[in-house]
């Protein structure tokens, strides 16, 4: 049976540690040609939703090239059906169990909606989604301490608002999907 495990999280919430745990499991693969890469966020569903709307550069470069997929599947624009076919190809090549995570998913309703449509169209594929959320004060403080010297976001208020928006989106997602939520 093919399985996909998707982790939803905000930035600085421990997703890399969880990534490393899944990566060590012998039957779980990640969306990268180098299965030993230290930290990777393929952002498949994020870039796929953009590719459907015509923004193809990142999907072609960051997803298809990194995964070393056949060059003949690249397009100037992608339909939803083509995106689903590409993900099925990825499952064939890298599966049967794939782990994926990205903080971008919580900030992109299009990404989650595309994943939901894929899940409905392919009930034969077991898709498990879980969320890992860190206390907002700890997450925001960690972001500020790590990134304060080189980001455009100078305000902790902006980071707080971003966290709140992502958490609100998570609450909306939970209404449509059976998601386990882990808070710490």
PDB file of C-alpha atoms in Angstrom:
ATOM      1  CA  UNK A   1       0.000   0.000   0.000  1.00  0.00           C
ATOM      2  CA  UNK A   2       1.245   3.471  -0.873  1.00  0.00           C
ATOM      3  CA  UNK A   3       1.370   5.964   1.975  1.00  0.00           C
ATOM      4  CA  UNK A   4       2.027   9.678   2.263  1.00  0.00           C
ATOM      5  CA  UNK A   5       2.734  11.359   5.589  1.00  0.00           C
ATOM      6  CA  UNK A   6       2.391  15.140   5.622  1.00  0.00           C
ATOM      7  CA  UNK A   7       3.475  17.282   8.547  1.00  0.00           C
ATOM      8  CA  UNK A   8       1.988  20.734   8.965  1.00  0.00           C
ATOM      9  CA  UNK A   9       3.912  23.176  11.128  1.00  0.00           C
ATOM     10  CA  UNK A  10       4.944  26.774  11.422  1.00  0.00           C
ATOM     11  CA  UNK A  11       8.573  27.904  11.273  1.00  0.00           C
ATOM     12  CA  UNK A  12      10.825  27.026  14.226  1.00  0.00           C
ATOM     13  CA  UNK A  13       8.402  24.428  15.586  1.00  0.00           C
ATOM     14  CA  UNK A  14      10.615  21.349  15.460  1.00  0.00           C
ATOM     15  CA  UNK A  15       9.752  20.138  11.967  1.00  0.00           C
ATOM     16  CA  UNK A  16      13.402  19.472  11.104  1.00  0.00           C
ATOM     17  CA  UNK A  17      13.787  17.190  14.132  1.00  0.00           C
ATOM     18  CA  UNK A  18      10.660  15.279  13.088  1.00  0.00           C
ATOM     19  CA  UNK A  19      11.977  15.175   9.493  1.00  0.00           C
ATOM     20  CA  UNK A  20      15.200  13.587  10.765  1.00  0.00           C
ATOM     21  CA  UNK A  21      13.248  10.941  12.691  1.00  0.00           C
ATOM     22  CA  UNK A  22      11.175   9.934   9.670  1.00  0.00           C
ATOM     23  CA  UNK A  23      14.238  10.027   7.441  1.00  0.00           C
ATOM     24  CA  UNK A  24      15.950   7.391   9.631  1.00  0.00           C
ATOM     25  CA  UNK A  25      13.060   4.953   9.250  1.00  0.00           C
ATOM     26  CA  UNK A  26      14.010   2.254   6.765  1.00  0.00           C
ATOM     27  CA  UNK A  27      10.690   2.195   4.906  1.00  0.00           C
ATOM     28  CA  UNK A  28      10.099   5.964   4.701  1.00  0.00           C
ATOM     29  CA  UNK A  29      11.499   8.064   1.860  1.00  0.00           C
ATOM     30  CA  UNK A  30      11.697  11.805   1.429  1.00  0.00           C
ATOM     31  CA  UNK A  31      11.097  13.825  -1.728  1.00  0.00           C
ATOM     32  CA  UNK A  32      14.737  14.210  -2.712  1.00  0.00           C
ATOM     33  CA  UNK A  33      17.145  12.200  -4.839  1.00  0.00           C
ATOM     34  CA  UNK A  34      19.619  12.310  -1.918  1.00  0.00           C
ATOM     35  CA  UNK A  35      17.887  10.422   0.869  1.00  0.00           C
ATOM     36  CA  UNK A  36      20.591  11.470   3.343  1.00  0.00           C
ATOM     37  CA  UNK A  37      20.154  15.223   2.887  1.00  0.00           C
ATOM     38  CA  UNK A  38      20.210  16.925   6.293  1.00  0.00           C
ATOM     39  CA  UNK A  39      17.277  19.340   6.018  1.00  0.00           C
ATOM     40  CA  UNK A  40      14.901  19.496   3.107  1.00  0.00           C
ATOM     41  CA  UNK A  41      11.489  20.936   2.448  1.00  0.00           C
ATOM     42  CA  UNK A  42      10.344  19.930  -1.009  1.00  0.00           C
ATOM     43  CA  UNK A  43       7.164  21.960  -0.716  1.00  0.00           C
ATOM     44  CA  UNK A  44       5.612  19.795  -3.443  1.00  0.00           C
ATOM     45  CA  UNK A  45       2.004  20.845  -2.837  1.00  0.00           C
ATOM     46  CA  UNK A  46       2.958  24.512  -2.414  1.00  0.00           C
ATOM     47  CA  UNK A  47       4.889  24.694  -5.692  1.00  0.00           C
ATOM     48  CA  UNK A  48       2.322  22.475  -7.439  1.00  0.00           C
ATOM     49  CA  UNK A  49      -0.509  24.873  -6.560  1.00  0.00           C
ATOM     50  CA  UNK A  50       1.588  27.731  -7.957  1.00  0.00           C
ATOM     51  CA  UNK A  51       2.404  25.723 -11.112  1.00  0.00           C
ATOM     52  CA  UNK A  52      -1.301  25.229 -11.805  1.00  0.00           C
ATOM     53  CA  UNK A  53      -1.727  29.002 -11.761  1.00  0.00           C
ATOM     54  CA  UNK A  54       1.180  29.428 -14.200  1.00  0.00           C
ATOM     55  CA  UNK A  55       4.112  30.021 -11.837  1.00  0.00           C
ATOM     56  CA  UNK A  56       6.172  27.026 -12.996  1.00  0.00           C
ATOM     57  CA  UNK A  57       9.816  27.950 -12.349  1.00  0.00           C
ATOM     58  CA  UNK A  58      10.065  26.667  -8.773  1.00  0.00           C
ATOM     59  CA  UNK A  59       8.041  23.544  -9.484  1.00  0.00           C
ATOM     60  CA  UNK A  60      10.249  22.635 -12.435  1.00  0.00           C
ATOM     61  CA  UNK A  61      13.525  23.454 -10.692  1.00  0.00           C
ATOM     62  CA  UNK A  62      12.890  22.668  -7.063  1.00  0.00           C
ATOM     63  CA  UNK A  63      10.627  19.667  -7.466  1.00  0.00           C
ATOM     64  CA  UNK A  64      11.206  17.991 -10.810  1.00  0.00           C
ATOM     65  CA  UNK A  65      14.949  18.635 -11.142  1.00  0.00           C
ATOM     66  CA  UNK A  66      15.721  17.807  -7.514  1.00  0.00           C
ATOM     67  CA  UNK A  67      13.769  14.575  -7.790  1.00  0.00           C
ATOM     68  CA  UNK A  68      15.596  13.787 -11.019  1.00  0.00           C
ATOM     69  CA  UNK A  69      12.375  13.072 -12.871  1.00  0.00           C
ATOM     70  CA  UNK A  70      12.170  12.688 -16.620  1.00  0.00           C
ATOM     71  CA  UNK A  71      12.595  15.957 -18.487  1.00  0.00           C
ATOM     72  CA  UNK A  72       9.636  15.216 -20.780  1.00  0.00           C
ATOM     73  CA  UNK A  73       7.094  15.852 -18.013  1.00  0.00           C
ATOM     74  CA  UNK A  74       8.020  19.543 -17.672  1.00  0.00           C
ATOM     75  CA  UNK A  75       5.368  21.947 -18.921  1.00  0.00           C
ATOM     76  CA  UNK A  76       4.814  25.665 -19.334  1.00  0.00           C
ATOM     77  CA  UNK A  77       1.638  25.287 -17.294  1.00  0.00           C
ATOM     78  CA  UNK A  78       0.223  22.331 -15.405  1.00  0.00           C
ATOM     79  CA  UNK A  79      -3.292  21.058 -14.973  1.00  0.00           C
ATOM     80  CA  UNK A  80      -4.405  19.560 -11.695  1.00  0.00           C
ATOM     81  CA  UNK A  81      -4.557  16.150 -13.349  1.00  0.00           C
ATOM     82  CA  UNK A  82      -0.936  16.481 -14.526  1.00  0.00           C
ATOM     83  CA  UNK A  83       0.159  17.429 -11.004  1.00  0.00           C
ATOM     84  CA  UNK A  84      -1.617  14.363  -9.605  1.00  0.00           C
ATOM     85  CA  UNK A  85       0.033  12.168 -12.264  1.00  0.00           C
ATOM     86  CA  UNK A  86       3.450  13.583 -11.341  1.00  0.00           C
ATOM     87  CA  UNK A  87       2.855  12.877  -7.670  1.00  0.00           C
ATOM     88  CA  UNK A  88       1.830   9.323  -8.552  1.00  0.00           C
ATOM     89  CA  UNK A  89       5.073   9.008 -10.531  1.00  0.00           C
ATOM     90  CA  UNK A  90       6.973  10.232  -7.463  1.00  0.00           C
ATOM     91  CA  UNK A  91       5.221   7.619  -5.329  1.00  0.00           C
ATOM     92  CA  UNK A  92       6.236   4.940  -7.837  1.00  0.00           C
ATOM     93  CA  UNK A  93       9.840   6.110  -7.871  1.00  0.00           C
ATOM     94  CA  UNK A  94      10.365   6.941  -4.191  1.00  0.00           C
ATOM     95  CA  UNK A  95       7.571   5.153  -2.354  1.00  0.00           C
ATOM     96  CA  UNK A  96       5.842   3.209  -1.059  1.00  0.00           C
ATOM     97  CA  UNK A  97       5.929   5.571   1.951  1.00  0.00           C
ATOM     98  CA  UNK A  98       6.866   9.231   1.567  1.00  0.00           C
ATOM     99  CA  UNK A  99       7.256  11.894   4.243  1.00  0.00           C
ATOM    100  CA  UNK A 100       6.755  15.570   3.352  1.00  0.00           C
ATOM    101  CA  UNK A 101       6.760  18.745   5.420  1.00  0.00           C
ATOM    102  CA  UNK A 102       6.863  22.466   4.882  1.00  0.00           C
ATOM    103  CA  UNK A 103       5.896  25.544   6.891  1.00  0.00           C
ATOM    104  CA  UNK A 104       4.596  26.894   3.568  1.00  0.00           C
ATOM    105  CA  UNK A 105       1.600  24.539   3.705  1.00  0.00           C
ATOM    106  CA  UNK A 106      -0.011  26.291   6.658  1.00  0.00           C
ATOM    107  CA  UNK A 107       0.307  29.625   4.888  1.00  0.00           C
ATOM    108  CA  UNK A 108      -1.202  28.409   1.626  1.00  0.00           C
ATOM    109  CA  UNK A 109      -4.829  27.398   1.444  1.00  0.00           C
ATOM    110  CA  UNK A 110      -4.304  26.511  -2.232  1.00  0.00           C
ATOM    111  CA  UNK A 111      -1.683  23.910  -1.266  1.00  0.00           C
ATOM    112  CA  UNK A 112      -3.916  22.222   1.283  1.00  0.00           C
ATOM    113  CA  UNK A 113      -6.964  22.326  -0.993  1.00  0.00           C
ATOM    114  CA  UNK A 114      -4.931  20.709  -3.784  1.00  0.00           C
ATOM    115  CA  UNK A 115      -3.778  17.991  -1.393  1.00  0.00           C
ATOM    116  CA  UNK A 116      -7.381  17.421  -0.247  1.00  0.00           C
ATOM    117  CA  UNK A 117      -8.531  17.049  -3.863  1.00  0.00           C
ATOM    118  CA  UNK A 118      -5.682  14.601  -4.516  1.00  0.00           C
ATOM    119  CA  UNK A 119      -6.683  12.615  -1.435  1.00  0.00           C
ATOM    120  CA  UNK A 120     -10.313  12.420  -2.595  1.00  0.00           C
ATOM    121  CA  UNK A 121      -9.323  11.394  -6.115  1.00  0.00           C
ATOM    122  CA  UNK A 122      -6.915   8.709  -4.891  1.00  0.00           C
ATOM    123  CA  UNK A 123      -8.542   6.919  -1.943  1.00  0.00           C
ATOM    124  CA  UNK A 124      -6.283   3.921  -2.603  1.00  0.00           C
ATOM    125  CA  UNK A 125      -3.345   5.969  -1.271  1.00  0.00           C
ATOM    126  CA  UNK A 126      -3.259   6.300   2.486  1.00  0.00           C
ATOM    127  CA  UNK A 127      -2.556   9.944   3.308  1.00  0.00           C
ATOM    128  CA  UNK A 128      -1.929  10.847   6.921  1.00  0.00           C
ATOM    129  CA  UNK A 129      -1.653  14.486   7.928  1.00  0.00           C
ATOM    130  CA  UNK A 130      -0.556  15.673  11.322  1.00  0.00           C
ATOM    131  CA  UNK A 131       0.326  19.053  12.774  1.00  0.00           C
ATOM    132  CA  UNK A 132       3.104  19.947  15.161  1.00  0.00           C
ATOM    133  CA  UNK A 133       2.655  23.315  16.853  1.00  0.00           C
ATOM    134  CA  UNK A 134       4.989  24.972  19.298  1.00  0.00           C
ATOM    135  CA  UNK A 135       4.005  27.508  21.933  1.00  0.00           C
ATOM    136  CA  UNK A 136       3.827  30.789  19.966  1.00  0.00           C
ATOM    137  CA  UNK A 137       6.033  32.733  22.357  1.00  0.00           C
ATOM    138  CA  UNK A 138       8.793  30.117  22.072  1.00  0.00           C
ATOM    139  CA  UNK A 139       8.458  29.835  18.284  1.00  0.00           C
ATOM    140  CA  UNK A 140       8.462  33.591  17.693  1.00  0.00           C
ATOM    141  CA  UNK A 141      11.380  34.150  20.070  1.00  0.00           C
ATOM    142  CA  UNK A 142      13.347  31.389  18.351  1.00  0.00           C
ATOM    143  CA  UNK A 143      12.639  32.926  14.936  1.00  0.00           C
ATOM    144  CA  UNK A 144      13.703  36.354  16.109  1.00  0.00           C
ATOM    145  CA  UNK A 145      16.926  35.131  17.726  1.00  0.00           C
ATOM    146  CA  UNK A 146      17.914  33.080  14.690  1.00  0.00           C
ATOM    147  CA  UNK A 147      16.859  35.404  11.881  1.00  0.00           C
ATOM    148  CA  UNK A 148      16.902  38.946  13.274  1.00  0.00           C
ATOM    149  CA  UNK A 149      20.125  39.854  11.471  1.00  0.00           C
ATOM    150  CA  UNK A 150      19.077  38.930   7.961  1.00  0.00           C
ATOM    151  CA  UNK A 151      15.322  39.066   7.481  1.00  0.00           C
ATOM    152  CA  UNK A 152      13.114  41.860   6.339  1.00  0.00           C
ATOM    153  CA  UNK A 153      10.727  41.175   9.195  1.00  0.00           C
ATOM    154  CA  UNK A 154      11.938  43.523  11.887  1.00  0.00           C
ATOM    155  CA  UNK A 155       8.878  43.335  14.031  1.00  0.00           C
ATOM    156  CA  UNK A 156       7.985  40.636  16.516  1.00  0.00           C
ATOM    157  CA  UNK A 157       4.398  41.774  15.968  1.00  0.00           C
ATOM    158  CA  UNK A 158       4.679  40.684  12.305  1.00  0.00           C
ATOM    159  CA  UNK A 159       5.967  37.267  13.372  1.00  0.00           C
ATOM    160  CA  UNK A 160       3.162  36.951  15.909  1.00  0.00           C
ATOM    161  CA  UNK A 161       0.563  37.816  13.265  1.00  0.00           C
ATOM    162  CA  UNK A 162       2.077  35.278  10.864  1.00  0.00           C
ATOM    163  CA  UNK A 163       1.924  32.576  13.547  1.00  0.00           C
ATOM    164  CA  UNK A 164      -1.691  33.468  14.388  1.00  0.00           C
ATOM    165  CA  UNK A 165      -2.699  33.358  10.711  1.00  0.00           C
ATOM    166  CA  UNK A 166      -1.133  29.925  10.267  1.00  0.00           C
ATOM    167  CA  UNK A 167      -2.769  28.599  13.418  1.00  0.00           C
ATOM    168  CA  UNK A 168      -6.137  29.961  12.256  1.00  0.00           C
ATOM    169  CA  UNK A 169      -5.625  28.183   8.934  1.00  0.00           C
ATOM    170  CA  UNK A 170      -4.805  24.981  10.816  1.00  0.00           C
ATOM    171  CA  UNK A 171      -8.077  25.250  12.737  1.00  0.00           C
ATOM    172  CA  UNK A 172      -9.921  25.606   9.402  1.00  0.00           C
ATOM    173  CA  UNK A 173      -8.107  22.573   7.970  1.00  0.00           C
ATOM    174  CA  UNK A 174      -9.016  20.492  11.021  1.00  0.00           C
ATOM    175  CA  UNK A 175     -12.698  21.019  10.202  1.00  0.00           C
ATOM    176  CA  UNK A 176     -12.251  19.277   6.826  1.00  0.00           C
ATOM    177  CA  UNK A 177      -9.628  16.666   7.669  1.00  0.00           C
ATOM    178  CA  UNK A 178      -8.912  14.212  10.437  1.00  0.00           C
ATOM    179  CA  UNK A 179      -5.644  15.691  11.665  1.00  0.00           C
ATOM    180  CA  UNK A 180      -3.786  14.795  14.814  1.00  0.00           C
ATOM    181  CA  UNK A 181      -2.495  17.956  16.470  1.00  0.00           C
ATOM    182  CA  UNK A 182       0.560  17.843  18.704  1.00  0.00           C
ATOM    183  CA  UNK A 183       1.278  20.939  20.792  1.00  0.00           C
ATOM    184  CA  UNK A 184       4.339  21.659  22.849  1.00  0.00           C
TER     185      UNK A 184
END
